[in-house]
PDB file of C-alpha atoms and ligand atoms in Angstrom:
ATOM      1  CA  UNK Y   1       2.444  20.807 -26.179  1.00  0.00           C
ATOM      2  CA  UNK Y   2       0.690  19.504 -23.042  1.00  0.00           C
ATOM      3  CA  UNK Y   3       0.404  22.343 -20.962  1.00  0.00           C
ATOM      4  CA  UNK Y   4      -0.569  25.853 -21.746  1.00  0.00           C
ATOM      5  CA  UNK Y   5       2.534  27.007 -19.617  1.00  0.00           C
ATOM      6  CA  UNK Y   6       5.710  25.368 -20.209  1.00  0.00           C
ATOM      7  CA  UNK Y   7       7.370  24.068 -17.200  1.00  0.00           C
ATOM      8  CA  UNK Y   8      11.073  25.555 -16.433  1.00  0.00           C
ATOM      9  CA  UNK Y   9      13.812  23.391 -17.514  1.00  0.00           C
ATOM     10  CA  UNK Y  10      15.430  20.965 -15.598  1.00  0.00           C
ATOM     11  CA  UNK Y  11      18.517  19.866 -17.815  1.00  0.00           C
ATOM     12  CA  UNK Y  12      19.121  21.432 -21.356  1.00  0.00           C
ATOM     13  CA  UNK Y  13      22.043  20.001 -23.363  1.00  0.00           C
ATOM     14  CA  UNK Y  14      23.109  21.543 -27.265  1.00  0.00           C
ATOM     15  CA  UNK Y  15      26.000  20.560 -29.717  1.00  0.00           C
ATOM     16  CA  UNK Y  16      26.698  17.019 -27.813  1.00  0.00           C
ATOM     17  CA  UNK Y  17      29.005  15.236 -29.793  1.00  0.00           C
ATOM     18  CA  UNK Y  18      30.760  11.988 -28.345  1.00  0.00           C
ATOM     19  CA  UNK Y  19      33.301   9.865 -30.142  1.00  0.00           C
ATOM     20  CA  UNK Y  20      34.659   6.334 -29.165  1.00  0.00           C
ATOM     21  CA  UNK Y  21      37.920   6.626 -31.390  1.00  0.00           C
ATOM     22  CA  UNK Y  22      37.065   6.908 -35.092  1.00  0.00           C
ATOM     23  CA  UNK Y  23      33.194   6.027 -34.258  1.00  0.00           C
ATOM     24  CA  UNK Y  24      31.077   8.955 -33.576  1.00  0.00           C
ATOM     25  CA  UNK Y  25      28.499   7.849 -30.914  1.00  0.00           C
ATOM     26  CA  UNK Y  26      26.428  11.417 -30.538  1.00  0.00           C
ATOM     27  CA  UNK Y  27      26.805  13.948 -33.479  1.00  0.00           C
ATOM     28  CA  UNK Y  28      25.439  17.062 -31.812  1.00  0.00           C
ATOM     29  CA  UNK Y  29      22.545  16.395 -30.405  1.00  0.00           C
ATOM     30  CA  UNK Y  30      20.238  19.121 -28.597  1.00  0.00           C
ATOM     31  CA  UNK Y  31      17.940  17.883 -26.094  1.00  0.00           C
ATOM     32  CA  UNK Y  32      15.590  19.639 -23.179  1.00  0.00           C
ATOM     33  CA  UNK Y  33      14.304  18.015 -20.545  1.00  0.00           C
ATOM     34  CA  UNK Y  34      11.445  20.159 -18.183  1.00  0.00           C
ATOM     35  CA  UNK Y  35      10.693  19.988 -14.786  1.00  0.00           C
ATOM     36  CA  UNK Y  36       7.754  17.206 -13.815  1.00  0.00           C
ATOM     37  CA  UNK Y  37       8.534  15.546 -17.372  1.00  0.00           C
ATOM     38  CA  UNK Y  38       8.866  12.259 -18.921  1.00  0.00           C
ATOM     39  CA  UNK Y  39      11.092  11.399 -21.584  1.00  0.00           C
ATOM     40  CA  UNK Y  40      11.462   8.111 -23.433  1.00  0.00           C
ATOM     41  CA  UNK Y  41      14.623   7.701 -26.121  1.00  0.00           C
ATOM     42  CA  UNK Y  42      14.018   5.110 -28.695  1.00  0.00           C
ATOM     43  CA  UNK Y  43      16.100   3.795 -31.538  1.00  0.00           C
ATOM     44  CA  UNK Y  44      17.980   1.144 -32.979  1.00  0.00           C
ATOM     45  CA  UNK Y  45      21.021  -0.702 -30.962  1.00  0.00           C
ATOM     46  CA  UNK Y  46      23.824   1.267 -31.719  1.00  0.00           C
ATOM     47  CA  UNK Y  47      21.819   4.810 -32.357  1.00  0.00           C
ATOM     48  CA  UNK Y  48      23.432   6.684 -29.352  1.00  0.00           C
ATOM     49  CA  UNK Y  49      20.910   6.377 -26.552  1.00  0.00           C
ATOM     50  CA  UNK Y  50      22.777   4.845 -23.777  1.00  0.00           C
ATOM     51  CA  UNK Y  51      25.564   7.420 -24.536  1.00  0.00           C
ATOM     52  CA  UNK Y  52      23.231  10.330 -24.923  1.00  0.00           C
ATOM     53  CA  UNK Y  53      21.762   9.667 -21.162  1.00  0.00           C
ATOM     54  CA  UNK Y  54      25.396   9.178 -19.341  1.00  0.00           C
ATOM     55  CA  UNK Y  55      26.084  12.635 -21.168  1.00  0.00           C
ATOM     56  CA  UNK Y  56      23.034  13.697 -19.990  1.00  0.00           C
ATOM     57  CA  UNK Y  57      23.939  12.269 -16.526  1.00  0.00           C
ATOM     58  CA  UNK Y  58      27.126  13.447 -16.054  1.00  0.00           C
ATOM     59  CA  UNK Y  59      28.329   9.489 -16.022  1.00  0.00           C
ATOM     60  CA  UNK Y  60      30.567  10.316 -19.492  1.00  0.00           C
ATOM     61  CA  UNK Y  61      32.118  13.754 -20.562  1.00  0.00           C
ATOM     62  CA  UNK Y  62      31.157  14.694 -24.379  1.00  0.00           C
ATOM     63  CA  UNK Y  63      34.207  15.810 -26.601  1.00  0.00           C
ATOM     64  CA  UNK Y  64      31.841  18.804 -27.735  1.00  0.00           C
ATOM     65  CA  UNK Y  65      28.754  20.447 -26.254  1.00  0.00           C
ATOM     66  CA  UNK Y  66      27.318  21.655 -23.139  1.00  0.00           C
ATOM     67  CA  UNK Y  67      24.820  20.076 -20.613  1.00  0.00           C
ATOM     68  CA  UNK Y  68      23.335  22.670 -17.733  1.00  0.00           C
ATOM     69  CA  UNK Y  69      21.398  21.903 -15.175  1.00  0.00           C
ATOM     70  CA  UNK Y  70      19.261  23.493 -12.923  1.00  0.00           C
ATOM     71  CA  UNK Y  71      19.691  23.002  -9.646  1.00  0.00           C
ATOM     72  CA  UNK Y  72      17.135  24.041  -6.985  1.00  0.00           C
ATOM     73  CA  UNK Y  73      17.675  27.482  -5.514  1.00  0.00           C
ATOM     74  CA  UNK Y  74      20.952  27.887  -7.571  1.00  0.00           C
ATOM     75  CA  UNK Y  75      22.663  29.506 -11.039  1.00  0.00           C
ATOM     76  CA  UNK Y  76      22.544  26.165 -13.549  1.00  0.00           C
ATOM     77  CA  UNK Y  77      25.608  24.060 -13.434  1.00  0.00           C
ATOM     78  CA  UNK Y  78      27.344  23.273 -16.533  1.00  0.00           C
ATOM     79  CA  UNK Y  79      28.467  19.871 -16.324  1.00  0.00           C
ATOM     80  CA  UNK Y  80      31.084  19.796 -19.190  1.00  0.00           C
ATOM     81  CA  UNK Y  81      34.129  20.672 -18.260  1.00  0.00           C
ATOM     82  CA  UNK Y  82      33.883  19.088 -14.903  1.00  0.00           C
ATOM     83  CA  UNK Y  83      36.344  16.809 -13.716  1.00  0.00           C
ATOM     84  CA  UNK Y  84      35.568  13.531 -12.409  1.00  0.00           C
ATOM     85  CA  UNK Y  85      35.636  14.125  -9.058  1.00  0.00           C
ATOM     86  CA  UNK Y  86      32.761  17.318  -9.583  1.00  0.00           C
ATOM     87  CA  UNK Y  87      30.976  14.989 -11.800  1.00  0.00           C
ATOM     88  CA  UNK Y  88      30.128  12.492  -9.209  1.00  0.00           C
ATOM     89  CA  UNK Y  89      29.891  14.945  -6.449  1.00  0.00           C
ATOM     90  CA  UNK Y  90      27.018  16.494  -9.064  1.00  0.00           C
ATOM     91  CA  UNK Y  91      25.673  12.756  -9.384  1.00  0.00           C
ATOM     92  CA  UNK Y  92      25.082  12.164  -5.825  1.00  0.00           C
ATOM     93  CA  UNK Y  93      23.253  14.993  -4.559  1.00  0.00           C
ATOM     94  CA  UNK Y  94      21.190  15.866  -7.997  1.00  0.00           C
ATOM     95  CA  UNK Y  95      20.602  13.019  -9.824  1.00  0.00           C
ATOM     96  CA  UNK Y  96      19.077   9.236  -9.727  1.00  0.00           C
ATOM     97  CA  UNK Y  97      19.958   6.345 -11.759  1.00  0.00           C
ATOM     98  CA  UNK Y  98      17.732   2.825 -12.228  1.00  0.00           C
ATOM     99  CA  UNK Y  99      19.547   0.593 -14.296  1.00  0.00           C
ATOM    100  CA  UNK Y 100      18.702  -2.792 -15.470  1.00  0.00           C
ATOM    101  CA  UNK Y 101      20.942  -5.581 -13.869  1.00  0.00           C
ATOM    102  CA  UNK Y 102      23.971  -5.028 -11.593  1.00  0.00           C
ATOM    103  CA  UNK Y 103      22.975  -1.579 -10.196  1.00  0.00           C
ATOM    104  CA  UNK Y 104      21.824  -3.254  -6.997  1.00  0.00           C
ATOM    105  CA  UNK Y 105      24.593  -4.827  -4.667  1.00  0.00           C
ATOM    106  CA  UNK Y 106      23.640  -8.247  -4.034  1.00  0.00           C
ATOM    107  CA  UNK Y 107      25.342  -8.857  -0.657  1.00  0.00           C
ATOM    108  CA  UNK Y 108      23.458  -6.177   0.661  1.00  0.00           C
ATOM    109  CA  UNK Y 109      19.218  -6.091   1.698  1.00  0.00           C
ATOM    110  CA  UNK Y 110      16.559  -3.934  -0.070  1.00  0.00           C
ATOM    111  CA  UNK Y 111      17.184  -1.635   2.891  1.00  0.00           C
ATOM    112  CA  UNK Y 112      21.170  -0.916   2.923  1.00  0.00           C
ATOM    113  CA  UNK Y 113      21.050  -0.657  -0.898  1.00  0.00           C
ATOM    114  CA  UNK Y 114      17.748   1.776  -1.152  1.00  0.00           C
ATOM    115  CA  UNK Y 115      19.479   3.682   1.562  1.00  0.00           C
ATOM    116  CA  UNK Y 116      23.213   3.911   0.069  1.00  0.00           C
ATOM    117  CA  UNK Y 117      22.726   7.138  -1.663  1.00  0.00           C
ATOM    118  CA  UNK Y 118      22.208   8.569   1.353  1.00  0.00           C
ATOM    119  CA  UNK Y 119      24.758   6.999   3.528  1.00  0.00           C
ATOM    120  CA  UNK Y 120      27.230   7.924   0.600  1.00  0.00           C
ATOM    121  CA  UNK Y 121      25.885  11.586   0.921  1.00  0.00           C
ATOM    122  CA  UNK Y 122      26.829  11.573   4.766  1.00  0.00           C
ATOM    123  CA  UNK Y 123      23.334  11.123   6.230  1.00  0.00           C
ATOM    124  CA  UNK Y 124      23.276   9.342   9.450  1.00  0.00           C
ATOM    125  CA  UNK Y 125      22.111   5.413   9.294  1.00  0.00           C
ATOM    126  CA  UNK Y 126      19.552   5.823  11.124  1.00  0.00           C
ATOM    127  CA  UNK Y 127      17.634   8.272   9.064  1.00  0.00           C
ATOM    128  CA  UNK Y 128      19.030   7.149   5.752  1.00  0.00           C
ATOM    129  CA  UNK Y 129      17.448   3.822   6.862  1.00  0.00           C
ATOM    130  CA  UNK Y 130      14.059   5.307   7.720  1.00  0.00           C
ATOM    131  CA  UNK Y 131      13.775   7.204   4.456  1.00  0.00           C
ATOM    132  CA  UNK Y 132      14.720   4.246   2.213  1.00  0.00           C
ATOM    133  CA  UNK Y 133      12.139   2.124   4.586  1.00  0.00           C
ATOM    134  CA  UNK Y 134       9.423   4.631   3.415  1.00  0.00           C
ATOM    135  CA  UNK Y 135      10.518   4.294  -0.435  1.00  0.00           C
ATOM    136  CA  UNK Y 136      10.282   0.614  -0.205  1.00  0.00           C
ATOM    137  CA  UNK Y 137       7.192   0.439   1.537  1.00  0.00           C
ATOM    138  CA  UNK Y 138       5.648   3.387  -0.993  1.00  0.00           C
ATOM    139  CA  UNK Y 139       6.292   0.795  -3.743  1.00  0.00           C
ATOM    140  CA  UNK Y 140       4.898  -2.119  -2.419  1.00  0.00           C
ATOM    141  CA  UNK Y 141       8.148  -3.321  -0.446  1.00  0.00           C
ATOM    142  CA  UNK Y 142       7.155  -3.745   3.090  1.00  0.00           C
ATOM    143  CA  UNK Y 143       8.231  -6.681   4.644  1.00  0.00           C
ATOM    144  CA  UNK Y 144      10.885  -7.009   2.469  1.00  0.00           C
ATOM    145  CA  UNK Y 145      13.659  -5.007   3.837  1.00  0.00           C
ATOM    146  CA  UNK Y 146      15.581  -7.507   5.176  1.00  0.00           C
ATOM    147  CA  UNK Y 147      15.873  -9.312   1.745  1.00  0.00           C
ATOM    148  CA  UNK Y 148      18.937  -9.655   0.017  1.00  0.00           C
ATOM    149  CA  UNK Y 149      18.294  -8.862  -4.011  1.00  0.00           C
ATOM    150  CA  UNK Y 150      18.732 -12.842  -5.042  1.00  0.00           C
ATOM    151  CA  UNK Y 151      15.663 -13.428  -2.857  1.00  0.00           C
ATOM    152  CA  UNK Y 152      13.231 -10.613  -4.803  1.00  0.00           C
ATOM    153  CA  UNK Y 153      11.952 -11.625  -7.908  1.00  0.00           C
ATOM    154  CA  UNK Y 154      13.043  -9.230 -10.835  1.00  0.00           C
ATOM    155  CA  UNK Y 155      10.100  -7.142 -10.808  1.00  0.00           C
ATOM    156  CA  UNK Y 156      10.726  -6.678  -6.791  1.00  0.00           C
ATOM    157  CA  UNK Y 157      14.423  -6.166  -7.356  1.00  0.00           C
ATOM    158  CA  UNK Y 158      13.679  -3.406 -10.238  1.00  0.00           C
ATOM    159  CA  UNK Y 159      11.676  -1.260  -7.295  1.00  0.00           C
ATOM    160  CA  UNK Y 160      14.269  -1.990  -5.038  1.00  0.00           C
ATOM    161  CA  UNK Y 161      16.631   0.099  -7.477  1.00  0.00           C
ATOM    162  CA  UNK Y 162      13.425   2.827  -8.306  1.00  0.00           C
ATOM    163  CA  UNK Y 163      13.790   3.239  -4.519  1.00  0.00           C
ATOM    164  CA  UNK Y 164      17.222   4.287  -4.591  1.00  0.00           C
ATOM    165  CA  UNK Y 165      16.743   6.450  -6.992  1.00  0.00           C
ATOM    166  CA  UNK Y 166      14.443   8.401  -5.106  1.00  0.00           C
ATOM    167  CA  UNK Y 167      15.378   8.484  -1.515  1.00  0.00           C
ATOM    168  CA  UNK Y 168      17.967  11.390  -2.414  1.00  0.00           C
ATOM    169  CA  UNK Y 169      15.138  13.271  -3.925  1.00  0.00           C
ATOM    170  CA  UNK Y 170      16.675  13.917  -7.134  1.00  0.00           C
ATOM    171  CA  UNK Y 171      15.039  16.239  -9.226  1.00  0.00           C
ATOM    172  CA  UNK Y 172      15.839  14.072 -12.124  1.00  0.00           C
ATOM    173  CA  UNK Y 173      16.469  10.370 -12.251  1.00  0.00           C
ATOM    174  CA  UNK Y 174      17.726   8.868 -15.901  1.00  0.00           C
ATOM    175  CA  UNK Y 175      16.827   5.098 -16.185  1.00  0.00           C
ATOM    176  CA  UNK Y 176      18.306   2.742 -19.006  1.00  0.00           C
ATOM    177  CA  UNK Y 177      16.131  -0.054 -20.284  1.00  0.00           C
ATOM    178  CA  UNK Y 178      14.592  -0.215 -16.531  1.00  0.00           C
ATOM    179  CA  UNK Y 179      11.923  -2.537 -17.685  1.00  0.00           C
ATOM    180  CA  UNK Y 180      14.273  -5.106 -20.392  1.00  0.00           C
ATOM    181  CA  UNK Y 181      14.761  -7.587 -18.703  1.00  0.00           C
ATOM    182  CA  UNK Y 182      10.843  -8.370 -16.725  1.00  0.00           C
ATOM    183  CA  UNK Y 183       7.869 -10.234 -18.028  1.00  0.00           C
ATOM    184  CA  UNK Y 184       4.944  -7.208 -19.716  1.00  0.00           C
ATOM    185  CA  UNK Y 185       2.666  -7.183 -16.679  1.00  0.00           C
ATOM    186  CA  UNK Y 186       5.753  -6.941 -14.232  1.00  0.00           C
ATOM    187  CA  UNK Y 187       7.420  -4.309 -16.568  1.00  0.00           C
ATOM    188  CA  UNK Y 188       4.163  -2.292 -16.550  1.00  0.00           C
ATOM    189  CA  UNK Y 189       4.009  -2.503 -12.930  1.00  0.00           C
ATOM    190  CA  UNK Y 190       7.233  -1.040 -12.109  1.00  0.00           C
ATOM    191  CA  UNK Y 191       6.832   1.698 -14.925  1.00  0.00           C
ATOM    192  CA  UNK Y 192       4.049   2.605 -13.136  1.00  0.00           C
ATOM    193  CA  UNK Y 193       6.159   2.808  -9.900  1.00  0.00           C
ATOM    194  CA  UNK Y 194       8.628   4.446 -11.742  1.00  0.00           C
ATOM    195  CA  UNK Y 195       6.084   6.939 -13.401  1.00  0.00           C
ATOM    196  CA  UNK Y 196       4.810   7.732  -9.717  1.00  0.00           C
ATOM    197  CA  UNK Y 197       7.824   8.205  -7.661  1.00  0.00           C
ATOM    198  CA  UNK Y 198       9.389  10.892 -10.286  1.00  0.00           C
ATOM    199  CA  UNK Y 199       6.823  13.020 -12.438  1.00  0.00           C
ATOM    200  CA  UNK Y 200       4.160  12.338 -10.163  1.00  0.00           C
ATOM    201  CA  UNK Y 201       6.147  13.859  -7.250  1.00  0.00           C
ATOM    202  CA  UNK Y 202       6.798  16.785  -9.877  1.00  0.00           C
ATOM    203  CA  UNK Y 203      10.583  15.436 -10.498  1.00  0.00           C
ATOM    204  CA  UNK Y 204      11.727  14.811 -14.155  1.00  0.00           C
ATOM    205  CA  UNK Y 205      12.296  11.301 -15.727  1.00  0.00           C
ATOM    206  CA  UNK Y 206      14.545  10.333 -18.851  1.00  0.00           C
ATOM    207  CA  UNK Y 207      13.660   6.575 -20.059  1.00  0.00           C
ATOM    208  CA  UNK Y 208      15.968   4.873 -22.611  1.00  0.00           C
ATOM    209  CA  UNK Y 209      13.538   1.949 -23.915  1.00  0.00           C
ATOM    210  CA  UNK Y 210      12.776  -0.743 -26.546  1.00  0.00           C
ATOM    211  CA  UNK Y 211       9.532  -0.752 -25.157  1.00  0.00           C
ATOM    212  CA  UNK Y 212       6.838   1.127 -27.348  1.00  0.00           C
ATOM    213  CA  UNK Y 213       4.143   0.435 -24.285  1.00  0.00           C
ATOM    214  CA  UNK Y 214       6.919   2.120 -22.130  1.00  0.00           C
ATOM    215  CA  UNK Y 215       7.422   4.809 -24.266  1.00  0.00           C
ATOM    216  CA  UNK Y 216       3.291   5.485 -24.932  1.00  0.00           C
ATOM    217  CA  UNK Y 217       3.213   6.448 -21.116  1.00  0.00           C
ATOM    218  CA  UNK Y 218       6.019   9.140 -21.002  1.00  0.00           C
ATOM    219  CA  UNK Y 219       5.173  13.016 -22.216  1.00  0.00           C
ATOM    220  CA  UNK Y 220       7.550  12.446 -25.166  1.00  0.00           C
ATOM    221  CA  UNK Y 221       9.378  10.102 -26.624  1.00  0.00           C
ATOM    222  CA  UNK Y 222      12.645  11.124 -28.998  1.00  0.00           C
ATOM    223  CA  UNK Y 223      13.991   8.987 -31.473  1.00  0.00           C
ATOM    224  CA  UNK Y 224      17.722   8.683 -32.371  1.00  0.00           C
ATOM    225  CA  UNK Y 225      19.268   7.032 -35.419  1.00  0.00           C
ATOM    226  CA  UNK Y 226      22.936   7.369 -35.838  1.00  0.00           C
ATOM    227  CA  UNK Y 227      23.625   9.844 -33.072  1.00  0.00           C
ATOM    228  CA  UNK Y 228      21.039  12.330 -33.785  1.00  0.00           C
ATOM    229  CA  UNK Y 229      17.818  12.858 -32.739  1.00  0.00           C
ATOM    230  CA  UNK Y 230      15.305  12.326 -35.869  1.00  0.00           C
ATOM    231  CA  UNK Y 231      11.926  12.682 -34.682  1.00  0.00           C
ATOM    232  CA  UNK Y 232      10.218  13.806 -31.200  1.00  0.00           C
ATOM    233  CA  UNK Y 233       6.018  12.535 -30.473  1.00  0.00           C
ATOM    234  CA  UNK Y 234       4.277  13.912 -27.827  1.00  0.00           C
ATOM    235  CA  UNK Y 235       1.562  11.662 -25.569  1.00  0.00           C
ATOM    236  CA  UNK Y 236      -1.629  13.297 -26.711  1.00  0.00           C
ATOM    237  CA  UNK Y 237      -3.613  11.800 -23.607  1.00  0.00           C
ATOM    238  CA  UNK Y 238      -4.020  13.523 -20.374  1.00  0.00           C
ATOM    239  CA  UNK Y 239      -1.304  13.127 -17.749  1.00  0.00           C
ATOM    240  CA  UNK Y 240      -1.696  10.056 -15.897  1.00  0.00           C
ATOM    241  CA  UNK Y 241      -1.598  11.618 -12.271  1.00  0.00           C
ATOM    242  CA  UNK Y 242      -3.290  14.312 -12.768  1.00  0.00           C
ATOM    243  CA  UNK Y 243      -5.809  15.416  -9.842  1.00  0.00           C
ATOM    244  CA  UNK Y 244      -9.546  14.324 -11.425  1.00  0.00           C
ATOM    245  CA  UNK Y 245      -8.018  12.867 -14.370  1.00  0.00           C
ATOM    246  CA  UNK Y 246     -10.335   9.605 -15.152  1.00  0.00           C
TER     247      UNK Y 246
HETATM  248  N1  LIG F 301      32.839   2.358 -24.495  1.00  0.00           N
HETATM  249  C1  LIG F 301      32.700   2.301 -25.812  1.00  0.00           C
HETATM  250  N2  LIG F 301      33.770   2.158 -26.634  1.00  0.00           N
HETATM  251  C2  LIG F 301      33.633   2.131 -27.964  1.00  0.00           C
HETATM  252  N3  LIG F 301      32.452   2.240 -28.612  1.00  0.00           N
HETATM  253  C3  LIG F 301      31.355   2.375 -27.857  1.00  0.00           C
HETATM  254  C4  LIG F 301      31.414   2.405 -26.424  1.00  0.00           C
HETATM  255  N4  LIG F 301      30.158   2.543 -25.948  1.00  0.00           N
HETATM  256  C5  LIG F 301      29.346   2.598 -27.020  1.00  0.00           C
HETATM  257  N5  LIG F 301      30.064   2.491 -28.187  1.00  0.00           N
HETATM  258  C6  LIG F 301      29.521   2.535 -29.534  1.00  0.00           C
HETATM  259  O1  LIG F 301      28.799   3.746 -29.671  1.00  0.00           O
HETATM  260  C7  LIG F 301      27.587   3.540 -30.418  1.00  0.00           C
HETATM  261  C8  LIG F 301      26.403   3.963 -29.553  1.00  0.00           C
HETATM  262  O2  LIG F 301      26.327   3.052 -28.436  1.00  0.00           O
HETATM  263  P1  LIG F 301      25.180   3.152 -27.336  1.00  0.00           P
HETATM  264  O3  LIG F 301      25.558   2.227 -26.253  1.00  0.00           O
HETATM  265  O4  LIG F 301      24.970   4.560 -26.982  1.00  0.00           O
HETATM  266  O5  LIG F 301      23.924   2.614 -28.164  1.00  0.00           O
HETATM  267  P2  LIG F 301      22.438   2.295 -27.691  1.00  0.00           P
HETATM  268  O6  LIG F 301      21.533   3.082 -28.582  1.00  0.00           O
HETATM  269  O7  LIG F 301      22.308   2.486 -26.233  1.00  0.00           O
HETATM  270  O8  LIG F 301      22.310   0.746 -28.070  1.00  0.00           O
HETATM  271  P3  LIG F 301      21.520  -0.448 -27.319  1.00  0.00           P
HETATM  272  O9  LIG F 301      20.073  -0.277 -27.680  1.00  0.00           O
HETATM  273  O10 LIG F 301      22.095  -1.683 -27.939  1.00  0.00           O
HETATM  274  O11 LIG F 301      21.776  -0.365 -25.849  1.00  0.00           O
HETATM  275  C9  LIG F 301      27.577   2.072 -30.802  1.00  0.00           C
HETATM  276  O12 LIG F 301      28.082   1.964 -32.106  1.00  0.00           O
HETATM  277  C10 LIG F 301      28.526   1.438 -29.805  1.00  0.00           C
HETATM  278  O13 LIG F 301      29.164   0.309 -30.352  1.00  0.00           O
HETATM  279 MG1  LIG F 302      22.003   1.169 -24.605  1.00  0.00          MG
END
């Protein structure tokens, strides 16, 4: 382990299983994430990893299993068994989500979609607006507000989308292949961004990646092969943001 102390949990699922049909996608899988950590799931196409994190996420319901999560000043929430309606309501206010492609709304700027979490949670424009101003201009955004997404370059677009993940202040945010589809320098860049805005503001991150360089910079990295989780490495270096690290 990295710390002497383990950190609390954030989200602890056990006995996930989740079938498409005939095909069983997860076959019990038992996963922790902590507070202030960073996950990476690896594995072959097809392994489960995209299905694992919308369990995780509360985006699908597992046929078998149970996913709590701890909420801040509150009894965990067990998100199976929720209906629909509770699992979205659990989305918005707790979670974040950076996606690859079509998570951003292109007829919209950087600034309406960084800000539509909040506007969807009730918050009036005004401040919505502010906070998602701050987001973009804390990842190298400013100026760009008034941008809709076809005029960013991917990189730009991909904080766009970190930025929206944030300005809720999830305590976890759950990103699929957020770097698959930018150049190495640009997808280093915003994994950096990424690494900042979540563990280094003490919030939890879950990373599904093909990216080995993505995966050396989380905490851990699991590995899934047919639904299950196989292996688990732990990042032997100090943590990145550290105060005094080098
Ligand atoms: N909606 C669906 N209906 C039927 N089968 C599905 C569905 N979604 C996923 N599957 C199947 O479940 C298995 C796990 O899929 P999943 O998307 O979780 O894999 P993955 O590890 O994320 O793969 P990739 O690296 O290609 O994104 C695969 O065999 C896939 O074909
Ligand atoms: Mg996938």
């Amino acid at each position: 382990m990295n710390s002497a102390l383990p950190a609390p949990a954030a989200l602890a699922a056990s006995g996930l299983v989740k079938r498409y049909g005939e095909l069983v996608a997860l076959a019990g899988v038992d996963v922790a994430i902590r507070a202030g950590e960073s996950v990476a799931v690896m594995g072959a196409s097809g392994s489960g990893k995209t299905t694992l994190l919308h369990c995780l996420a509360a985006v699908l319901a597992p046929d078998a299993g149970s996913v709590r999560l701890w909420v801040p000043g509150g009894a965990p929430l067990e998100l199976v068994g929720m209906s629909e309606d509770e699992r979205s309501a659990v989305r918005r206010t707790h979670l974040g989500f950076v996606f690859q492609d079509h998570l951003l709304l292109p007829e919209l700027t950087a600034l309406e979609n960084a800000a539509l979490p909040l506007l969807l949670l009730g918050h009036p424009r005004g401040s919505a607006e502010a906070h998602a101003q701050a987001w973009l201009a804390a990842l190298g955004l400013a100026g760009m507000e008034d941008r809709r997404i076809g005029q960013l370059s991917g990189g730009q677009a991909q904080r766009v989308a970190i930025a929206r993940a944030q300005v809720t202040g999830a305590p976890i945010v759950f990103a699929d292949e957020p770097t698959g589809s930018l150049d190495s320098t640009t997808s280093s860049e915003v994994l950096v961004a990424l690494l900042r805005a979540t563990t280094g503001q003490g919030r939890s991150l879950v990373v599904v990646t093909h990216d080995p360089d993505v995966a050396a910079r989380c905490d851990r990295v699991l590995h899934m092969r047919d639904g299950r989780i196989v292996g688990e490495s732990l990042r032997e270096a100090a943590p990145q943001f550290a105060e005094g690290a080098r």
